[in-house]
């Protein structure tokens, strides 16, 4: 049957069409890959490589696609935080209208009766502004139409900087993590986690969009990073740095301030074409939300995973992770072992000033300290200056890509760095700077 939603421009459109009992792989979905701010172009380039033509929007990339594209996006995207399926969109200025129109959406096709559900609700510039009251009405619809168990509202988490901002600059939260909307009990054995399906309800200018999370646990949680050094770098941001640098896995890669090793590990995964969704040794540790859907096609999903595994190859170039701190190197080794790439990375406890590269050119990708505390900036200015001097003296043919939260510190390197994009890491506004002039979907650069 066709399901339609009433849009804010006064028109109707088909949200999706399916047939009762049709295999999930025959259906089409309105999908949205949620990214951290600024990563949309890189994510769209990743989707293009798996045959999906996406459109960059605020907060991520949207496309209409099959279940296979949904599966592959979850397994293979390196820069996305989650993938959501938009069940429908309609205008509502009253609670009765909200319940009536929400009740017409095909939510039962995503939800098996008895499924525990958590809601994330945001309301901006709408007559229905009380998020708790909206959640109560949507919960009633879900219980009556799909027979699910609504457990309540998903709690905000430190990862909630991934949503689409509203017109006023505040988070509209369409795809934000909100307690992951995922298996509860993070870190517990897979069989002990209690799954809860996340439903995202977003009101903007009286238009309600209801979406269903497909990913479960946030995609940046690759499950290898359990040993944490100082200033951890999110995996999706590390992957974005590598993609922005233009590194093609055919030249050496060095992270001279590697911390817990995220850049080097993501580099090894990229070099070996290991999809993030198959990176962990314990594959049972990740369960996707779509695996709980009524028409989930397990055989087709297994083929997607097998195809990803078949593309894994040996690394062809040196990947070197350097840090002067012994604890950081220990943590990085342990994380690399969990990712299955410890033999692909050379770990060195050393000062970056002592680097002696074996090749005349390559890529330096790193996340130096930001210096956010009082007094840090003066001390770190010397570190950034020494880093720039080392690159010019010892690695003159190498490109540099780095994150920076302070323009003055970045300038202290003396390197011709230009901005590739602006984003956030751990809630901190940062700029991704590079001397490279290649890379996927390069935005307009602005000199530091």
XYZ file of N, CA, C and O in Angstrom, residues 191-333:
572
model
N 25.014 -10.810 24.487
C 23.765 -11.471 24.810
C 23.031 -10.860 25.978
O 21.861 -11.156 26.213
N 23.710 -9.985 26.742
C 23.095 -9.414 27.933
C 22.543 -8.024 27.691
O 21.951 -7.429 28.570
N 22.761 -7.464 26.499
C 22.288 -6.123 26.232
C 20.799 -6.123 25.952
O 20.286 -6.977 25.255
N 20.109 -5.141 26.474
C 18.670 -4.999 26.240
C 18.467 -3.987 25.120
O 18.779 -2.812 25.278
N 17.951 -4.448 23.994
C 17.771 -3.581 22.837
C 16.549 -2.692 23.012
O 15.513 -3.134 23.513
N 16.655 -1.447 22.573
C 15.514 -0.534 22.505
C 15.600 0.234 21.193
O 16.626 0.838 20.886
N 14.528 0.170 20.406
C 14.491 0.856 19.115
C 14.285 2.356 19.316
O 13.350 2.779 20.000
N 15.145 3.160 18.712
C 15.015 4.612 18.794
C 14.098 5.128 17.698
O 14.277 4.822 16.511
N 13.093 5.893 18.080
C 12.225 6.615 17.154
C 12.478 8.103 17.365
O 12.418 8.605 18.491
N 12.782 8.811 16.280
C 13.109 10.233 16.356
C 11.929 11.043 15.824
O 11.491 10.847 14.685
N 11.418 11.945 16.653
C 10.295 12.808 16.280
C 10.800 14.243 16.274
O 11.278 14.738 17.300
N 10.675 14.910 15.151
C 11.197 16.272 15.028
C 10.118 17.200 14.493
O 9.550 16.944 13.420
N 9.818 18.259 15.245
C 8.916 19.305 14.796
C 9.729 20.533 14.423
O 10.543 21.022 15.208
N 9.499 21.038 13.214
C 10.108 22.285 12.771
C 9.077 23.058 11.974
O 8.608 22.572 10.940
N 8.698 24.232 12.469
C 7.703 25.081 11.796
C 6.413 24.299 11.499
O 5.886 24.344 10.384
N 5.963 23.575 12.494
C 4.706 22.806 12.458
C 4.758 21.577 11.559
O 3.743 20.904 11.379
N 5.911 21.255 10.995
C 6.062 20.037 10.201
C 6.724 18.969 11.070
O 7.803 19.191 11.626
N 6.064 17.845 11.174
C 6.565 16.738 11.989
C 7.214 15.693 11.088
O 6.615 15.225 10.122
N 8.445 15.335 11.402
C 9.144 14.252 10.718
C 9.382 13.140 11.729
O 9.939 13.384 12.800
N 8.949 11.939 11.383
C 9.144 10.786 12.257
C 10.084 9.811 11.560
O 9.846 9.401 10.425
N 11.174 9.487 12.244
C 12.215 8.635 11.673
C 12.516 7.474 12.599
O 12.304 7.549 13.809
N 13.046 6.413 12.006
C 13.383 5.208 12.747
C 14.881 4.960 12.614
O 15.415 4.922 11.500
N 15.569 4.817 13.734
C 17.000 4.534 13.690
C 17.243 3.146 13.114
O 16.559 2.185 13.459
N 18.208 3.024 12.226
C 18.550 1.728 11.645
C 19.823 1.137 12.239
O 20.090 -0.050 12.065
N 20.613 1.967 12.937
C 21.977 1.567 13.285
C 22.110 0.896 14.644
O 22.953 0.015 14.823
N 21.307 1.323 15.613
C 21.544 0.834 16.975
C 22.683 1.617 17.586
O 22.655 2.841 17.645
N 23.711 0.934 18.037
C 24.878 1.606 18.597
C 25.464 2.571 17.577
O 25.546 2.257 16.385
N 25.852 3.752 18.025
C 26.423 4.747 17.122
C 27.568 4.153 16.308
O 28.400 3.402 16.828
N 27.606 4.485 15.020
C 28.551 3.864 14.116
C 29.995 4.239 14.399
O 30.913 3.508 14.025
N 30.211 5.368 15.059
C 31.597 5.723 15.373
C 32.180 4.820 16.444
O 33.409 4.760 16.613
N 31.342 4.086 17.138
C 31.831 3.165 18.157
C 32.221 1.854 17.489
O 31.441 0.922 17.392
N 33.469 1.804 17.027
C 33.972 0.655 16.274
C 34.234 -0.543 17.184
O 34.517 -1.622 16.722
N 34.256 -0.319 18.505
C 34.445 -1.353 19.520
C 35.900 -1.726 19.755
O 36.178 -2.557 20.595
N 36.818 -1.126 19.029
C 38.218 -1.450 19.301
C 38.823 -0.506 20.343
O 39.804 -0.835 20.992
N 38.248 0.686 20.484
C 38.895 1.698 21.321
C 38.414 1.572 22.764
O 37.537 2.291 23.215
N 39.032 0.661 23.494
C 38.698 0.481 24.894
C 39.780 1.057 25.796
O 39.507 1.498 26.906
N 41.023 1.040 25.318
C 42.117 1.676 26.048
C 42.207 3.127 25.570
O 42.400 3.390 24.385
N 42.043 4.066 26.485
C 41.949 5.482 26.134
C 43.145 6.237 26.685
O 43.450 6.159 27.878
N 43.830 6.963 25.819
C 44.877 7.875 26.260
C 44.267 9.263 26.395
O 43.057 9.438 26.339
N 45.090 10.281 26.552
C 44.590 11.634 26.716
C 43.907 12.108 25.429
O 44.240 11.672 24.328
N 42.933 13.003 25.568
C 42.267 13.663 24.445
C 41.876 12.685 23.339
O 42.386 12.757 22.224
N 40.980 11.738 23.631
C 40.607 10.766 22.601
C 39.943 11.433 21.403
O 39.226 12.414 21.531
N 40.198 10.873 20.242
C 39.669 11.374 18.981
C 38.572 10.432 18.508
O 38.770 9.222 18.445
N 37.414 10.982 18.167
C 36.332 10.142 17.682
C 36.731 9.485 16.359
O 37.344 10.090 15.502
N 36.323 8.233 16.198
C 36.734 7.457 15.036
C 36.272 8.083 13.720
O 37.015 8.061 12.721
N 35.054 8.615 13.680
C 34.559 9.225 12.446
C 35.366 10.460 12.066
O 35.574 10.736 10.882
N 35.818 11.211 13.068
C 36.628 12.395 12.788
C 38.004 11.973 12.271
O 38.552 12.584 11.345
N 38.567 10.929 12.857
C 39.853 10.421 12.370
C 39.743 9.965 10.922
O 40.621 10.258 10.090
N 38.663 9.260 10.607
C 38.459 8.818 9.226
C 38.311 10.010 8.296
O 38.853 10.021 7.174
N 37.594 11.042 8.742
C 37.428 12.243 7.925
C 38.768 12.921 7.666
O 39.027 13.416 6.563
N 39.626 12.957 8.677
C 40.949 13.554 8.499
C 41.731 12.820 7.407
O 42.368 13.443 6.555
N 41.676 11.489 7.438
C 42.403 10.704 6.445
C 41.840 10.930 5.045
O 42.595 11.099 4.078
N 40.518 10.949 4.919
C 39.904 11.169 3.614
C 40.200 12.576 3.106
O 40.451 12.780 1.918
N 40.178 13.548 3.996
C 40.449 14.930 3.600
C 41.909 15.135 3.204
O 42.221 15.998 2.384
N 42.799 14.349 3.800
C 44.233 14.508 3.524
C 44.609 14.110 2.103
O 45.664 14.485 1.606
N 43.724 13.323 1.457
C 44.049 12.821 0.135
C 44.930 11.592 0.160
O 45.362 11.107 -0.895
N 45.176 11.035 1.356
C 45.982 9.826 1.452
C 45.308 8.682 0.702
O 44.127 8.398 0.917
N 46.061 8.029 -0.174
C 45.495 6.981 -1.015
C 45.958 5.590 -0.619
O 45.753 4.623 -1.361
N 46.577 5.456 0.541
C 47.081 4.174 1.045
C 48.210 3.623 0.178
O 48.557 2.448 0.291
N 48.794 4.468 -0.680
C 49.937 4.062 -1.497
C 51.206 4.796 -1.100
O 52.246 4.651 -1.765
N 51.119 5.604 -0.064
C 52.300 6.304 0.449
C 52.295 6.201 1.975
O 51.257 5.961 2.585
N 53.457 6.366 2.612
C 53.533 6.185 4.066
C 52.629 7.170 4.818
O 52.344 8.275 4.347
N 52.206 6.743 6.002
C 51.361 7.556 6.876
C 51.990 7.595 8.253
O 52.380 6.554 8.798
N 52.087 8.786 8.829
C 52.630 8.939 10.182
C 51.681 9.787 11.011
O 51.222 10.835 10.563
N 51.394 9.330 12.229
C 50.771 10.177 13.251
C 51.810 10.380 14.338
O 52.090 9.475 15.123
N 52.410 11.565 14.414
C 53.516 11.791 15.351
C 53.068 12.061 16.783
O 53.910 12.147 17.678
N 51.773 12.240 17.018
C 51.218 12.419 18.370
C 49.987 11.531 18.467
O 48.855 12.000 18.516
N 50.200 10.214 18.498
C 49.141 9.263 18.187
C 48.146 9.030 19.313
O 47.048 8.529 19.072
N 48.487 9.362 20.568
C 47.542 9.117 21.659
C 47.126 7.658 21.695
O 47.962 6.756 21.695
N 45.818 7.411 21.683
C 45.328 6.031 21.739
C 45.285 5.362 20.375
O 44.740 4.271 20.240
N 45.850 5.995 19.361
C 46.086 5.337 18.082
C 44.962 5.387 17.073
O 45.002 4.681 16.056
N 43.965 6.244 17.282
C 42.777 6.199 16.427
C 43.098 6.518 14.970
O 42.592 5.849 14.058
N 43.927 7.523 14.704
C 44.257 7.868 13.315
C 44.969 6.708 12.632
O 44.628 6.315 11.503
N 45.968 6.131 13.296
C 46.714 5.030 12.689
C 45.822 3.813 12.461
O 45.912 3.143 11.426
N 44.941 3.520 13.413
C 44.043 2.367 13.273
C 43.060 2.594 12.133
O 42.843 1.710 11.299
N 42.440 3.776 12.087
C 41.531 4.073 10.986
C 42.284 4.057 9.656
O 41.738 3.640 8.622
N 43.543 4.481 9.674
C 44.358 4.417 8.464
C 44.594 2.986 8.026
O 44.516 2.672 6.828
N 44.880 2.103 8.973
C 45.094 0.700 8.631
C 43.816 0.059 8.100
O 43.851 -0.731 7.148
N 42.675 0.395 8.713
C 41.397 -0.129 8.220
C 41.144 0.345 6.793
O 40.683 -0.418 5.934
N 41.454 1.622 6.540
C 41.263 2.184 5.203
C 42.229 1.546 4.206
O 41.845 1.176 3.088
N 43.493 1.394 4.606
C 44.504 0.822 3.715
C 44.160 -0.611 3.340
O 44.420 -1.055 2.213
N 43.587 -1.350 4.268
C 43.262 -2.762 4.013
C 41.828 -2.937 3.494
O 41.400 -4.053 3.251
N 41.098 -1.831 3.350
C 39.703 -1.864 2.898
C 38.849 -2.717 3.831
O 37.974 -3.475 3.381
N 39.106 -2.586 5.123
C 38.281 -3.252 6.132
C 37.139 -2.312 6.489
O 37.362 -1.222 7.023
N 35.916 -2.704 6.192
C 34.759 -1.864 6.505
C 34.641 -1.704 8.010
O 34.885 -2.654 8.763
N 34.270 -0.516 8.493
C 34.156 -0.306 9.944
C 33.233 -1.305 10.623
O 33.470 -1.702 11.758
N 32.179 -1.727 9.914
C 31.219 -2.643 10.509
C 31.729 -4.052 10.711
O 31.084 -4.855 11.387
N 32.899 -4.374 10.130
C 33.474 -5.696 10.338
C 34.849 -5.598 10.979
O 35.614 -6.568 10.983
N 35.154 -4.429 11.557
C 36.500 -4.194 12.073
C 36.786 -4.956 13.356
O 37.923 -5.349 13.610
N 35.766 -5.162 14.189
C 36.000 -5.791 15.487
C 36.149 -7.300 15.326
O 35.491 -7.930 14.499
N 37.037 -7.892 16.127
C 37.176 -9.344 16.131
C 35.869 -10.009 16.542
O 35.453 -11.013 15.973
N 35.234 -9.469 17.561
C 33.983 -10.040 18.067
C 32.822 -9.410 17.316
O 32.264 -8.399 17.731
N 32.453 -9.988 16.160
C 31.421 -9.395 15.327
C 30.057 -9.426 16.000
O 29.165 -8.652 15.662
N 29.882 -10.326 16.988
C 28.602 -10.378 17.697
C 28.419 -9.174 18.608
O 27.330 -8.949 19.130
N 29.502 -8.385 18.777
C 29.405 -7.229 19.671
C 28.511 -6.143 19.092
O 27.976 -5.331 19.829
N 28.357 -6.094 17.762
C 27.505 -5.074 17.146
C 26.242 -5.712 16.589
O 26.319 -6.662 15.811
N 25.109 -5.206 17.012
C 23.824 -5.630 16.461
C 23.130 -4.389 15.939
O 22.954 -3.410 16.666
N 22.753 -4.392 14.680
C 22.100 -3.240 14.080
C 20.611 -3.258 14.397
O 19.991 -4.322 14.495
N 20.034 -2.075 14.515
C 18.611 -1.978 14.832
C 17.761 -2.633 13.746
O 16.730 -3.247 14.048
N 18.171 -2.523 12.476
C 17.340 -3.066 11.399
C 17.229 -4.594 11.466
O 16.332 -5.174 10.849
N 18.125 -5.243 12.200
C 18.050 -6.691 12.330
C 16.814 -7.134 13.120
O 16.442 -8.308 13.079
N 16.191 -6.197 13.841
C 14.995 -6.507 14.620
C 13.719 -6.202 13.849
O 12.624 -6.452 14.352
N 13.824 -5.655 12.640
C 12.633 -5.259 11.898
C 11.886 -6.484 11.366
O 12.506 -7.531 11.086
N 10.580 -6.380 11.183
C 9.775 -7.552 10.797
C 10.209 -8.217 9.498
O 10.173 -9.439 9.383
N 10.617 -7.419 8.488
C 10.957 -7.985 7.186
C 12.462 -8.001 6.942
O 12.906 -8.005 5.786
N 13.253 -8.036 8.017
C 14.704 -8.090 7.867
C 15.107 -9.330 7.078
O 14.675 -10.443 7.366
N 15.940 -9.115 6.054
C 16.395 -10.199 5.189
C 17.806 -10.610 5.620
O 18.803 -10.046 5.157
N 17.884 -11.588 6.506
C 19.166 -12.000 7.055
C 20.107 -12.560 6.013
O 21.329 -12.322 6.076
N 19.581 -13.283 5.029
C 20.441 -13.847 3.988
C 21.076 -12.749 3.149
O 22.270 -12.813 2.820
N 20.285 -11.732 2.814
C 20.831 -10.645 2.004
C 21.864 -9.848 2.801
O 22.909 -9.461 2.257
N 21.586 -9.613 4.069
C 22.554 -8.892 4.903
C 23.851 -9.689 5.019
O 24.945 -9.119 4.965
N 23.753 -11.013 5.164
C 24.953 -11.849 5.241
C 25.792 -11.714 3.978
O 27.035 -11.698 4.032
N 25.136 -11.585 2.809
C 25.866 -11.402 1.556
C 26.589 -10.058 1.537
O 27.710 -9.952 1.014
N 25.950 -9.017 2.088
C 26.605 -7.702 2.168
C 27.850 -7.788 3.037
O 28.921 -7.273 2.674
N 27.742 -8.450 4.181
C 28.896 -8.599 5.078
C 29.974 -9.444 4.415
O 31.172 -9.110 4.479
N 29.592 -10.544 3.773
C 30.578 -11.400 3.104
C 31.290 -10.648 1.987
O 32.503 -10.826 1.777
N 30.543 -9.810 1.265
C 31.156 -9.023 0.203
C 32.194 -8.061 0.769
O 33.283 -7.891 0.197
N 31.866 -7.440 1.896
C 32.818 -6.527 2.540
C 34.059 -7.289 2.991
O 35.198 -6.811 2.821
N 33.869 -8.469 3.534
C 35.021 -9.266 3.967
C 35.893 -9.678 2.791
O 37.125 -9.751 2.906
N 35.273 -9.960 1.647
C 36.032 -10.436 0.486
C 36.964 -9.374 -0.073
O 37.913 -9.699 -0.802
N 36.716 -8.107 0.231
C 37.544 -7.025 -0.308
C 38.757 -6.725 0.555
O 39.606 -5.916 0.171
N 38.857 -7.323 1.732
C 39.985 -7.036 2.631
C 41.288 -7.463 1.965
O 41.385 -8.534 1.361
N 42.295 -6.613 2.075
C 43.573 -6.847 1.413
C 44.706 -6.497 2.377
O 44.476 -5.853 3.417
N 45.926 -6.893 2.071
C 47.062 -6.497 2.914
C 47.368 -5.008 2.753
O 47.104 -4.419 1.706
N 47.919 -4.411 3.803
C 48.385 -3.027 3.702
C 49.639 -2.986 2.842
O 50.469 -3.900 2.880
N 49.782 -1.912 2.057
C 50.890 -1.844 1.101
C 51.989 -0.876 1.530
O 53.058 -0.847 0.900
N 51.739 -0.062 2.537
C 52.698 0.990 2.890
C 52.876 1.045 4.407
O 52.023 0.556 5.159
N 53.976 1.645 4.875
C 54.167 1.782 6.320
C 53.144 2.738 6.938
O 52.833 3.789 6.381
N 52.613 2.339 8.088
C 51.753 3.194 8.910
C 52.428 3.267 10.278
O 52.605 2.239 10.941
N 52.807 4.464 10.683
C 53.639 4.626 11.874
C 52.912 5.495 12.886
O 52.431 6.586 12.566
N 52.830 4.991 14.117
C 52.195 5.722 15.219
C 53.256 6.042 16.258
O 53.904 5.138 16.800
N 53.427 7.323 16.531
C 54.496 7.790 17.422
C 53.895 8.571 18.571
O 52.972 9.377 18.389
N 54.408 8.371 19.766
C 54.044 9.195 20.922
C 55.158 9.102 21.946
O 55.777 8.039 22.102
N 55.407 10.194 22.640
C 56.463 10.176 23.645
C 56.010 9.522 24.944
O 56.834 9.188 25.789
N 54.697 9.334 25.095
C 54.149 8.778 26.330
C 54.010 7.259 26.222
O 53.339 6.750 25.309
N 54.617 6.521 27.149
C 54.588 5.055 27.107
C 53.167 4.531 27.277
O 52.772 3.538 26.643
N 52.382 5.185 28.117
C 50.999 4.749 28.325
C 50.165 4.872 27.068
O 49.314 4.020 26.796
N 50.415 5.931 26.293
C 49.682 6.110 25.045
C 50.016 4.999 24.063
O 49.125 4.445 23.400
N 51.286 4.654 23.959
C 51.688 3.592 23.037
C 51.087 2.252 23.459
O 50.611 1.466 22.624
N 51.059 1.985 24.757
C 50.448 0.744 25.255
C 48.968 0.698 24.894
O 48.448 -0.329 24.436
N 48.269 1.810 25.101
C 46.844 1.875 24.774
C 46.625 1.703 23.270
O 45.717 0.987 22.834
N 47.457 2.359 22.465
C 47.307 2.275 21.017
C 47.524 0.851 20.515
O 46.795 0.366 19.636
N 48.516 0.171 21.053
C 48.769 -1.222 20.657
C 47.561 -2.098 20.976
O 47.145 -2.938 20.163
